[in-house]
PDB file of C-alpha atoms and ligand atoms in Angstrom:
ATOM      1  CA  MET A   1      43.500  23.540  68.905  1.00 64.00           C
ATOM      2  CA  SER A   2      44.855  26.059  66.548  1.00 88.00           C
ATOM      3  CA  THR A   3      46.429  26.184  63.099  1.00 94.00           C
ATOM      4  CA  LEU A   4      49.330  28.058  61.696  1.00 95.00           C
ATOM      5  CA  PRO A   5      49.895  29.599  58.228  1.00 96.00           C
ATOM      6  CA  ILE A   6      51.697  27.214  55.825  1.00 96.00           C
ATOM      7  CA  ARG A   7      54.796  28.735  54.302  1.00 95.00           C
ATOM      8  CA  LEU A   8      54.650  29.051  50.511  1.00 90.00           C
ATOM      9  CA  PHE A   9      57.292  28.551  47.826  1.00 83.00           C
ATOM     10  CA  GLY A  10      59.611  31.514  47.647  1.00 82.00           C
ATOM     11  CA  ASP A  11      59.886  31.575  51.492  1.00 90.00           C
ATOM     12  CA  PRO A  12      63.583  30.914  52.238  1.00 92.00           C
ATOM     13  CA  VAL A  13      62.664  28.802  55.302  1.00 94.00           C
ATOM     14  CA  LEU A  14      61.606  26.039  52.919  1.00 95.00           C
ATOM     15  CA  ASN A  15      65.059  25.718  51.484  1.00 94.00           C
ATOM     16  CA  GLU A  16      66.905  25.504  54.779  1.00 95.00           C
ATOM     17  CA  MET A  17      68.058  22.190  56.394  1.00 96.00           C
ATOM     18  CA  THR A  18      66.297  21.246  59.708  1.00 98.00           C
ATOM     19  CA  THR A  19      68.051  19.996  62.830  1.00 98.00           C
ATOM     20  CA  ASP A  20      67.357  17.036  65.109  1.00 98.00           C
ATOM     21  CA  TYR A  21      65.693  17.426  68.458  1.00 98.00           C
ATOM     22  CA  ASP A  22      68.056  16.584  71.420  1.00 97.00           C
ATOM     23  CA  ASN A  23      65.138  16.534  73.812  1.00 96.00           C
ATOM     24  CA  ILE A  24      61.529  15.690  73.022  1.00 97.00           C
ATOM     25  CA  ASP A  25      59.418  17.491  75.605  1.00 97.00           C
ATOM     26  CA  GLY A  26      55.789  18.812  75.930  1.00 97.00           C
ATOM     27  CA  ALA A  27      56.544  21.690  73.586  1.00 97.00           C
ATOM     28  CA  VAL A  28      57.345  19.290  70.793  1.00 98.00           C
ATOM     29  CA  ALA A  29      54.084  17.453  71.441  1.00 98.00           C
ATOM     30  CA  ALA A  30      52.187  20.693  71.384  1.00 97.00           C
ATOM     31  CA  LEU A  31      53.789  21.728  68.164  1.00 97.00           C
ATOM     32  CA  ALA A  32      52.948  18.340  66.658  1.00 98.00           C
ATOM     33  CA  ASP A  33      49.281  18.932  67.651  1.00 97.00           C
ATOM     34  CA  THR A  34      49.191  22.287  65.948  1.00 97.00           C
ATOM     35  CA  MET A  35      50.898  20.795  62.858  1.00 98.00           C
ATOM     36  CA  ILE A  36      48.196  18.010  62.735  1.00 98.00           C
ATOM     37  CA  GLU A  37      45.409  20.531  62.932  1.00 98.00           C
ATOM     38  CA  THR A  38      47.088  22.646  60.260  1.00 98.00           C
ATOM     39  CA  MET A  39      47.521  19.618  57.980  1.00 97.00           C
ATOM     40  CA  TYR A  40      43.810  18.514  58.307  1.00 97.00           C
ATOM     41  CA  ALA A  41      42.611  22.136  57.814  1.00 96.00           C
ATOM     42  CA  ALA A  42      44.635  22.555  54.570  1.00 96.00           C
ATOM     43  CA  PRO A  43      43.638  19.674  53.789  1.00 95.00           C
ATOM     44  CA  GLY A  44      46.772  17.605  53.296  1.00 96.00           C
ATOM     45  CA  VAL A  45      48.197  14.164  53.978  1.00 97.00           C
ATOM     46  CA  GLY A  46      51.558  15.342  55.493  1.00 98.00           C
ATOM     47  CA  LEU A  47      53.234  18.419  56.879  1.00 98.00           C
ATOM     48  CA  ALA A  48      56.899  19.123  57.758  1.00 98.00           C
ATOM     49  CA  ALA A  49      57.830  21.491  60.647  1.00 98.00           C
ATOM     50  CA  ASN A  50      59.622  23.940  58.361  1.00 97.00           C
ATOM     51  CA  GLN A  51      56.412  24.406  56.377  1.00 98.00           C
ATOM     52  CA  ILE A  52      55.168  26.335  59.444  1.00 97.00           C
ATOM     53  CA  GLY A  53      58.585  27.983  59.903  1.00 96.00           C
ATOM     54  CA  VAL A  54      60.096  25.716  62.530  1.00 97.00           C
ATOM     55  CA  GLN A  55      63.598  24.401  61.449  1.00 97.00           C
ATOM     56  CA  LYS A  56      63.334  21.132  63.305  1.00 98.00           C
ATOM     57  CA  ARG A  57      63.350  17.465  62.122  1.00 98.00           C
ATOM     58  CA  LEU A  58      59.656  16.738  62.734  1.00 98.00           C
ATOM     59  CA  PHE A  59      56.799  15.759  60.442  1.00 98.00           C
ATOM     60  CA  VAL A  60      53.138  14.617  60.785  1.00 98.00           C
ATOM     61  CA  TYR A  61      51.129  12.569  58.379  1.00 98.00           C
ATOM     62  CA  ASP A  62      47.923  10.711  57.956  1.00 98.00           C
ATOM     63  CA  GLN A  63      47.710   8.446  54.891  1.00 95.00           C
ATOM     64  CA  GLY A  64      43.912   8.196  55.289  1.00 93.00           C
ATOM     65  CA  GLU A  65      43.620   4.475  56.084  1.00 93.00           C
ATOM     66  CA  GLY A  66      42.063   4.927  59.513  1.00 94.00           C
ATOM     67  CA  ASP A  67      45.309   4.876  61.557  1.00 92.00           C
ATOM     68  CA  GLY A  68      44.866   8.533  62.435  1.00 96.00           C
ATOM     69  CA  PRO A  69      47.579  11.130  62.582  1.00 98.00           C
ATOM     70  CA  GLN A  70      51.199  10.059  63.088  1.00 98.00           C
ATOM     71  CA  VAL A  71      54.163  12.039  64.329  1.00 98.00           C
ATOM     72  CA  ILE A  72      57.798  11.208  63.514  1.00 98.00           C
ATOM     73  CA  VAL A  73      60.748  13.010  65.140  1.00 98.00           C
ATOM     74  CA  ASN A  74      64.331  12.916  63.869  1.00 98.00           C
ATOM     75  CA  ALA A  75      63.413  10.757  60.894  1.00 98.00           C
ATOM     76  CA  ARG A  76      65.977   9.222  58.516  1.00 97.00           C
ATOM     77  CA  ILE A  77      65.481   7.021  55.461  1.00 98.00           C
ATOM     78  CA  VAL A  78      67.896   4.137  55.878  1.00 98.00           C
ATOM     79  CA  GLU A  79      67.031   2.165  52.788  1.00 98.00           C
ATOM     80  CA  SER A  80      65.060   2.643  49.550  1.00 98.00           C
ATOM     81  CA  ASP A  81      64.357   0.414  46.605  1.00 98.00           C
ATOM     82  CA  GLY A  82      62.317   0.104  43.405  1.00 98.00           C
ATOM     83  CA  GLU A  83      60.690   2.838  41.436  1.00 98.00           C
ATOM     84  CA  TRP A  84      57.164   4.289  41.444  1.00 98.00           C
ATOM     85  CA  THR A  85      55.584   7.165  39.594  1.00 97.00           C
ATOM     86  CA  TYR A  86      52.892   9.125  41.302  1.00 97.00           C
ATOM     87  CA  GLU A  87      51.184  12.472  40.839  1.00 97.00           C
ATOM     88  CA  GLU A  88      52.506  14.582  43.706  1.00 97.00           C
ATOM     89  CA  GLY A  89      51.423  17.928  45.099  1.00 95.00           C
ATOM     90  CA  CYS A  90      52.539  20.096  48.001  1.00 96.00           C
ATOM     91  CA  LEU A  91      50.758  22.397  50.409  1.00 95.00           C
ATOM     92  CA  SER A  92      53.595  24.856  49.966  1.00 93.00           C
ATOM     93  CA  VAL A  93      53.061  24.902  46.171  1.00 88.00           C
ATOM     94  CA  PRO A  94      49.240  25.086  46.153  1.00 87.00           C
ATOM     95  CA  GLY A  95      47.113  24.101  43.237  1.00 85.00           C
ATOM     96  CA  LEU A  96      49.856  22.311  41.198  1.00 88.00           C
ATOM     97  CA  SER A  97      50.953  18.703  40.937  1.00 93.00           C
ATOM     98  CA  TRP A  98      53.399  16.722  38.852  1.00 95.00           C
ATOM     99  CA  GLU A  99      54.054  13.065  38.016  1.00 96.00           C
ATOM    100  CA  ILE A 100      57.269  12.302  39.932  1.00 97.00           C
ATOM    101  CA  THR A 101      59.273   9.091  39.903  1.00 97.00           C
ATOM    102  CA  ARG A 102      60.906   8.091  43.137  1.00 98.00           C
ATOM    103  CA  PRO A 103      61.917   4.833  44.857  1.00 98.00           C
ATOM    104  CA  ASN A 104      58.913   2.745  45.923  1.00 98.00           C
ATOM    105  CA  GLN A 105      59.980   0.794  49.067  1.00 98.00           C
ATOM    106  CA  ILE A 106      61.217   2.920  51.853  1.00 98.00           C
ATOM    107  CA  HIS A 107      62.659   2.019  55.333  1.00 98.00           C
ATOM    108  CA  LEU A 108      62.278   4.982  57.629  1.00 98.00           C
ATOM    109  CA  VAL A 109      63.530   5.153  61.267  1.00 98.00           C
ATOM    110  CA  GLY A 110      62.909   7.833  63.789  1.00 98.00           C
ATOM    111  CA  LEU A 111      61.390   8.539  67.240  1.00 98.00           C
ATOM    112  CA  ASP A 112      57.865   8.962  68.506  1.00 98.00           C
ATOM    113  CA  LEU A 113      56.842  11.669  70.958  1.00 98.00           C
ATOM    114  CA  HIS A 114      57.863   9.526  73.923  1.00 97.00           C
ATOM    115  CA  GLY A 115      61.345   9.091  72.504  1.00 97.00           C
ATOM    116  CA  ASN A 116      60.732   5.407  71.461  1.00 98.00           C
ATOM    117  CA  GLU A 117      62.412   4.200  68.351  1.00 98.00           C
ATOM    118  CA  ILE A 118      60.168   3.851  65.264  1.00 97.00           C
ATOM    119  CA  SER A 119      61.035   1.632  62.290  1.00 98.00           C
ATOM    120  CA  ILE A 120      58.643   1.542  59.393  1.00 98.00           C
ATOM    121  CA  GLU A 121      58.851  -0.169  56.004  1.00 98.00           C
ATOM    122  CA  ALA A 122      56.441   1.458  53.597  1.00 97.00           C
ATOM    123  CA  ASP A 123      55.744   1.507  49.872  1.00 97.00           C
ATOM    124  CA  GLU A 124      53.533   3.332  47.398  1.00 97.00           C
ATOM    125  CA  PHE A 125      51.476   6.115  48.995  1.00 97.00           C
ATOM    126  CA  GLU A 126      52.962   5.932  52.532  1.00 97.00           C
ATOM    127  CA  GLY A 127      56.444   5.554  51.123  1.00 98.00           C
ATOM    128  CA  ARG A 128      55.879   8.587  48.954  1.00 98.00           C
ATOM    129  CA  ILE A 129      54.637  10.743  51.867  1.00 98.00           C
ATOM    130  CA  PHE A 130      57.829   9.805  53.705  1.00 98.00           C
ATOM    131  CA  GLN A 131      60.036  10.802  50.821  1.00 98.00           C
ATOM    132  CA  HIS A 132      58.151  14.112  50.320  1.00 98.00           C
ATOM    133  CA  GLU A 133      58.345  15.086  53.969  1.00 98.00           C
ATOM    134  CA  MET A 134      62.043  14.032  54.246  1.00 98.00           C
ATOM    135  CA  ASP A 135      62.777  16.286  51.254  1.00 98.00           C
ATOM    136  CA  HIS A 136      61.144  19.166  53.140  1.00 98.00           C
ATOM    137  CA  LEU A 137      63.273  18.493  56.172  1.00 98.00           C
ATOM    138  CA  ASP A 138      66.393  18.526  53.986  1.00 98.00           C
ATOM    139  CA  GLY A 139      65.270  21.873  52.469  1.00 97.00           C
ATOM    140  CA  ILE A 140      64.163  20.411  49.100  1.00 96.00           C
ATOM    141  CA  LEU A 141      60.930  21.508  47.520  1.00 92.00           C
ATOM    142  CA  LEU A 142      58.831  19.424  45.116  1.00 92.00           C
ATOM    143  CA  VAL A 143      59.628  21.769  42.290  1.00 88.00           C
ATOM    144  CA  GLU A 144      63.293  20.796  42.523  1.00 91.00           C
ATOM    145  CA  ARG A 145      62.273  17.268  41.603  1.00 94.00           C
ATOM    146  CA  LEU A 146      60.798  18.135  38.218  1.00 94.00           C
ATOM    147  CA  ASN A 147      62.329  16.892  35.005  1.00 93.00           C
ATOM    148  CA  GLU A 148      63.385  19.349  32.358  1.00 93.00           C
ATOM    149  CA  ASP A 149      60.126  19.056  30.439  1.00 93.00           C
ATOM    150  CA  GLN A 150      58.049  19.654  33.585  1.00 93.00           C
ATOM    151  CA  ARG A 151      60.155  22.673  34.497  1.00 88.00           C
ATOM    152  CA  LYS A 152      59.575  24.228  31.116  1.00 88.00           C
ATOM    153  CA  LYS A 153      55.742  23.694  31.364  1.00 87.00           C
ATOM    154  CA  ALA A 154      55.746  24.896  35.013  1.00 83.00           C
ATOM    155  CA  LYS A 155      57.521  28.116  34.024  1.00 78.00           C
ATOM    156  CA  LYS A 156      54.974  28.840  31.359  1.00 79.00           C
ATOM    157  CA  LEU A 157      52.044  27.955  33.673  1.00 78.00           C
ATOM    158  CA  LEU A 158      53.426  30.164  36.481  1.00 69.00           C
ATOM    159  CA  ARG A 159      53.931  33.138  34.149  1.00 70.00           C
ATOM    160  CA  ALA A 160      50.370  32.795  33.093  1.00 70.00           C
ATOM    161  CA  ARG A 161      49.092  32.477  36.607  1.00 64.00           C
ATOM    162  CA  ALA A 162      51.494  34.770  38.317  1.00 60.00           C
ATOM    163  CA  ALA A 163      48.844  37.251  39.256  1.00 55.00           C
ATOM    164  CA  SER A 164      46.485  34.671  40.847  1.00 60.00           C
ATOM    165  CA  LEU A 165      48.810  32.173  42.416  1.00 56.00           C
ATOM    166  CA  PRO A 166      49.589  32.700  46.069  1.00 58.00           C
ATOM    167  CA  ALA A 167      53.303  32.984  46.826  1.00 59.00           C
ATOM    168  CA  ALA A 168      55.484  34.392  49.577  1.00 56.00           C
ATOM    169  CA  ASP A 169      57.764  35.629  46.790  1.00 58.00           C
ATOM    170  CA  PRO A 170      56.486  35.197  43.274  1.00 55.00           C
ATOM    171  CA  ASP A 171      60.067  35.480  41.861  1.00 58.00           C
ATOM    172  CA  GLY A 172      61.254  32.861  44.249  1.00 58.00           C
ATOM    173  CA  PHE A 173      59.553  30.124  42.311  1.00 57.00           C
ATOM    174  CA  ALA A 174      61.111  31.265  39.067  1.00 57.00           C
ATOM    175  CA  ARG A 175      64.521  31.146  40.773  1.00 59.00           C
ATOM    176  CA  LEU A 176      63.896  27.643  41.971  1.00 56.00           C
ATOM    177  CA  LEU A 177      63.020  26.678  38.405  1.00 61.00           C
ATOM    178  CA  GLY A 178      66.389  28.051  37.300  1.00 56.00           C
ATOM    179  CA  ASN A 179      64.994  31.105  35.563  1.00 45.00           C
TER     180      ASN A 179
HETATM  181 ZN1   ZN B   1      55.156  19.432  50.547  1.00 94.93          ZN
END
């Protein structure tokens, strides 16, 4: 088992759209294993393939309720409803978190590593993981979900912490924030 470095904000790979797998083979399963190890080592509850530099529609997660790690390939959200506010962080934006309001109930469809169809209705924490990972796969980073007030505070915080905060490209975050 091995881990890979997690790409950090400012890395352009995080802002690129991923593409579906046409064929789910052993290489996809091996990649998913590495992603699971990387997620647990971080530690985190979810990881999207482009966070380790692979532009494919694949994410892994473990919501910590004893089900173990899950892998979803070619995922789509087909329905969302309600509203829920939760303090959300991201392994690609380490050490920071924000209260983000998103839909609560999520219906997600995709494939497992055997190519079988998956259909999951989730809410609260699991629904939030799905939306966060789907954002990654669409090239959207958590910082792009901040409201105006949160953006202002984040800019101040990041200026103050610029020297100590890890980043692939420290200016990249400022750009994301519309600086
Ligand atoms: Zn994230």
